[in-house]
Amino acid sequence: MKLSEKIKISKERIKHSQKMNVTYLLYELYEKLEENNEISFLQTIPVSIVSANESYFKETFASIIDFDENFLDKIKSVLNRSKQKIEIEDILNISKSHFTLGDLVAYCLHYSSIENIYKTITSLTEIDFFKNPKELEKELIEDYDLELEFEEKISVNKDRIFRNLKEIYKIRNVICHDILSTKFKLKLTKE
């Protein structure tokens, strides 16, 4: 499928409010988890988490790139690593307002691992979101003129976050790509 078609199909029936609220869809799954313990349902959870991550970051990257052309310059090196080819038809669809330049770039990026996503957002924004929260707050307020206030008790454990997300991505890959392991080796529980 051509990139243009992929983007148009993906954006066709989604409202802006839905694009920006993917975490609520995960919350709904979490609530259903209390009443449903079947293995087939449990297998949808890691797949949905990875899918929600991908959707969230696609929309975020597209918005950032559309927000300021300086971000477009920063994304060049990331796009050079991408295997996705942009064709003339893709560019023509931007001119026809079927989607934005940010959408086109965001759909060319890789979301197959949390490391890829983290590397992209760090390259794009030049912000390390796992820095000391107080330092990050100060940088964001000064550089982007934002009004933020992080709670004093915020404890960010980058290693734990990455370990948990890597595990979810690993489980998702087993579920999506290895039916035998899923059926006979993968033991998922509600916990």
Tab-separated table of C-alpha atoms in Angstrom:
chain	number	residue	atom	x	y	z
A	1	MET	CA	0.000	0.000	0.000
A	2	LYS	CA	1.304	3.448	-0.878
A	3	LEU	CA	2.188	5.765	1.964
A	4	SER	CA	-0.465	8.303	0.884
A	5	GLU	CA	-3.210	5.679	1.051
A	6	LYS	CA	-2.004	4.455	4.420
A	7	ILE	CA	-2.162	7.986	5.874
A	8	LYS	CA	-5.563	8.797	4.356
A	9	ILE	CA	-7.110	5.539	5.608
A	10	SER	CA	-5.621	6.053	9.056
A	11	LYS	CA	-6.918	9.628	9.366
A	12	GLU	CA	-10.218	9.180	7.547
A	13	ARG	CA	-12.669	8.566	10.383
A	14	ILE	CA	-10.773	9.890	13.381
A	15	LYS	CA	-11.755	13.134	15.075
A	16	HIS	CA	-9.072	15.408	16.549
A	17	SER	CA	-10.317	14.738	20.089
A	18	GLN	CA	-9.960	10.985	19.515
A	19	LYS	CA	-6.407	11.355	18.184
A	20	MET	CA	-5.295	13.115	21.304
A	21	ASN	CA	-6.966	10.727	23.754
A	22	VAL	CA	-5.494	7.290	23.041
A	23	THR	CA	-4.769	6.721	26.731
A	24	TYR	CA	-8.506	6.637	27.444
A	25	LEU	CA	-8.848	3.654	25.108
A	26	LEU	CA	-6.213	1.876	27.180
A	27	TYR	CA	-8.024	2.814	30.371
A	28	GLU	CA	-11.196	1.215	28.989
A	29	LEU	CA	-9.240	-2.001	28.333
A	30	TYR	CA	-7.830	-1.859	31.845
A	31	GLU	CA	-11.348	-1.664	33.277
A	32	LYS	CA	-12.430	-4.670	31.198
A	33	LEU	CA	-9.430	-6.564	32.539
A	34	GLU	CA	-11.125	-6.788	35.920
A	35	GLU	CA	-13.979	-8.827	34.485
A	36	ASN	CA	-12.248	-10.777	31.724
A	37	ASN	CA	-9.425	-13.229	32.364
A	38	GLU	CA	-9.499	-15.175	29.087
A	39	ILE	CA	-6.124	-15.643	27.393
A	40	SER	CA	-7.400	-14.316	24.067
A	41	PHE	CA	-8.454	-11.066	25.767
A	42	LEU	CA	-5.207	-10.823	27.750
A	43	GLN	CA	-3.266	-11.055	24.487
A	44	THR	CA	-4.992	-7.937	23.179
A	45	ILE	CA	-3.581	-5.804	26.019
A	46	PRO	CA	0.132	-5.700	24.991
A	47	VAL	CA	-0.868	-5.288	21.341
A	48	SER	CA	-3.151	-2.383	22.272
A	49	ILE	CA	-0.488	-0.707	24.424
A	50	VAL	CA	2.082	-0.804	21.611
A	51	SER	CA	-0.545	0.327	19.117
A	52	ALA	CA	-1.582	3.229	21.361
A	53	ASN	CA	2.078	4.229	21.749
A	54	GLU	CA	2.512	4.262	17.992
A	55	SER	CA	-0.671	6.294	17.426
A	56	TYR	CA	0.200	8.777	20.145
A	57	PHE	CA	3.727	9.377	18.888
A	58	LYS	CA	2.668	9.574	15.219
A	59	GLU	CA	0.214	12.332	16.104
A	60	THR	CA	2.713	14.035	18.404
A	61	PHE	CA	5.535	13.997	15.846
A	62	ALA	CA	3.169	15.220	13.103
A	63	SER	CA	1.979	18.091	15.329
A	64	ILE	CA	5.519	19.072	16.322
A	65	ILE	CA	6.707	19.106	12.707
A	66	ASP	CA	3.656	21.102	11.570
A	67	PHE	CA	4.143	23.518	14.484
A	68	ASP	CA	7.568	24.818	13.451
A	69	GLU	CA	9.711	24.182	10.371
A	70	ASN	CA	12.841	24.114	12.575
A	71	PHE	CA	11.733	20.638	13.648
A	72	LEU	CA	11.680	19.560	10.024
A	73	ASP	CA	15.404	20.325	9.748
A	74	LYS	CA	16.096	18.229	12.825
A	75	ILE	CA	14.216	15.226	11.461
A	76	LYS	CA	16.374	14.868	8.317
A	77	SER	CA	18.847	12.457	9.919
A	78	VAL	CA	16.024	10.313	11.303
A	79	LEU	CA	14.336	10.190	7.892
A	80	ASN	CA	17.599	9.118	6.293
A	81	ARG	CA	17.473	5.949	8.462
A	82	SER	CA	13.916	5.229	7.333
A	83	LYS	CA	13.280	2.635	4.648
A	84	GLN	CA	10.007	4.320	3.709
A	85	LYS	CA	10.217	6.085	0.360
A	86	ILE	CA	8.286	9.295	-0.263
A	87	GLU	CA	6.803	9.394	-3.751
A	88	ILE	CA	5.549	12.347	-5.802
A	89	GLU	CA	1.957	11.220	-5.162
A	90	ASP	CA	2.567	11.651	-1.424
A	91	ILE	CA	3.697	15.234	-1.961
A	92	LEU	CA	0.718	15.952	-4.240
A	93	ASN	CA	-1.636	14.728	-1.500
A	94	ILE	CA	-0.171	17.353	0.843
A	95	SER	CA	-0.936	20.062	-1.697
A	96	LYS	CA	-4.506	18.724	-1.963
A	97	SER	CA	-4.783	19.000	1.846
A	98	HIS	CA	-5.466	15.302	2.352
A	99	PHE	CA	-2.868	15.370	5.117
A	100	THR	CA	-0.033	17.569	6.365
A	101	LEU	CA	3.720	17.494	5.887
A	102	GLY	CA	3.968	16.485	9.549
A	103	ASP	CA	1.715	13.496	8.859
A	104	LEU	CA	3.847	12.434	5.906
A	105	VAL	CA	7.055	12.589	7.927
A	106	ALA	CA	5.496	10.934	11.008
A	107	TYR	CA	4.279	7.990	8.938
A	108	CYS	CA	7.818	7.464	7.594
A	109	LEU	CA	9.316	7.021	11.062
A	110	HIS	CA	9.922	3.746	12.898
A	111	TYR	CA	7.872	2.812	15.960
A	112	SER	CA	8.931	-0.830	16.313
A	113	SER	CA	10.719	-0.282	19.616
A	114	ILE	CA	10.576	2.152	22.485
A	115	GLU	CA	14.253	2.921	21.861
A	116	ASN	CA	13.428	4.105	18.311
A	117	ILE	CA	10.657	6.344	19.592
A	118	TYR	CA	12.837	7.781	22.358
A	119	LYS	CA	15.712	8.409	19.936
A	120	THR	CA	13.362	10.169	17.508
A	121	ILE	CA	11.753	12.441	20.095
A	122	THR	CA	15.146	13.324	21.556
A	123	SER	CA	16.566	14.078	18.077
A	124	LEU	CA	13.516	16.063	17.055
A	125	THR	CA	13.088	18.203	20.165
A	126	GLU	CA	16.655	18.091	21.518
A	127	ILE	CA	15.073	17.452	24.914
A	128	ASP	CA	15.901	14.468	27.103
A	129	PHE	CA	12.592	13.871	28.838
A	130	PHE	CA	14.228	11.653	31.450
A	131	LYS	CA	16.427	14.396	32.792
A	132	ASN	CA	15.922	15.767	36.248
A	133	PRO	CA	12.262	16.944	36.232
A	134	LYS	CA	13.138	20.311	37.817
A	135	GLU	CA	15.814	21.029	35.192
A	136	LEU	CA	13.428	19.962	32.429
A	137	GLU	CA	10.688	22.203	33.829
A	138	LYS	CA	13.084	25.177	33.833
A	139	GLU	CA	14.244	24.455	30.240
A	140	LEU	CA	10.687	24.093	28.920
A	141	ILE	CA	9.555	27.317	30.590
A	142	GLU	CA	12.587	29.287	29.318
A	143	ASP	CA	12.918	27.820	25.807
A	144	TYR	CA	9.247	27.336	24.935
A	145	ASP	CA	7.609	29.941	27.152
A	146	LEU	CA	5.377	27.306	28.762
A	147	GLU	CA	3.746	27.538	32.134
A	148	LEU	CA	4.456	24.252	33.873
A	149	GLU	CA	4.852	23.061	37.373
A	150	PHE	CA	6.054	19.555	38.100
A	151	GLU	CA	5.071	17.986	41.354
A	152	GLU	CA	7.983	17.850	43.792
A	153	LYS	CA	7.467	14.120	44.433
A	154	ILE	CA	7.952	13.059	40.808
A	155	SER	CA	10.272	10.116	40.685
A	156	VAL	CA	11.337	9.110	37.183
A	157	ASN	CA	13.092	5.791	36.880
A	158	LYS	CA	14.134	5.665	33.232
A	159	ASP	CA	15.502	2.117	33.505
A	160	ARG	CA	12.284	0.733	34.988
A	161	ILE	CA	10.137	2.510	32.397
A	162	PHE	CA	12.264	1.207	29.520
A	163	ARG	CA	12.453	-2.311	31.001
A	164	ASN	CA	8.649	-2.483	31.280
A	165	LEU	CA	8.045	-1.042	27.818
A	166	LYS	CA	10.645	-3.353	26.234
A	167	GLU	CA	8.862	-6.304	27.836
A	168	ILE	CA	5.506	-5.148	26.450
A	169	TYR	CA	6.998	-4.729	22.974
A	170	LYS	CA	8.580	-8.189	23.237
A	171	ILE	CA	5.265	-9.785	24.266
A	172	ARG	CA	3.453	-7.931	21.497
A	173	ASN	CA	5.938	-9.215	18.927
A	174	VAL	CA	5.497	-12.797	20.117
A	175	ILE	CA	1.703	-12.434	19.941
A	176	CYS	CA	1.763	-10.872	16.465
A	177	HIS	CA	4.536	-12.918	14.859
A	178	ASP	CA	4.769	-16.320	16.521
A	179	ILE	CA	1.479	-18.141	16.986
A	180	LEU	CA	3.150	-21.310	18.290
A	181	SER	CA	4.958	-19.472	21.072
A	182	THR	CA	1.799	-17.538	21.823
A	183	LYS	CA	-0.275	-20.694	22.057
A	184	PHE	CA	2.125	-22.942	23.949
A	185	LYS	CA	4.782	-20.847	25.691
A	186	LEU	CA	3.399	-17.420	26.484
A	187	LYS	CA	1.671	-17.380	29.848
A	188	LEU	CA	-0.178	-14.144	30.469
A	189	THR	CA	-2.037	-13.319	33.641
A	190	LYS	CA	-4.090	-10.335	34.719
A	191	GLU	CA	-1.281	-9.204	36.994
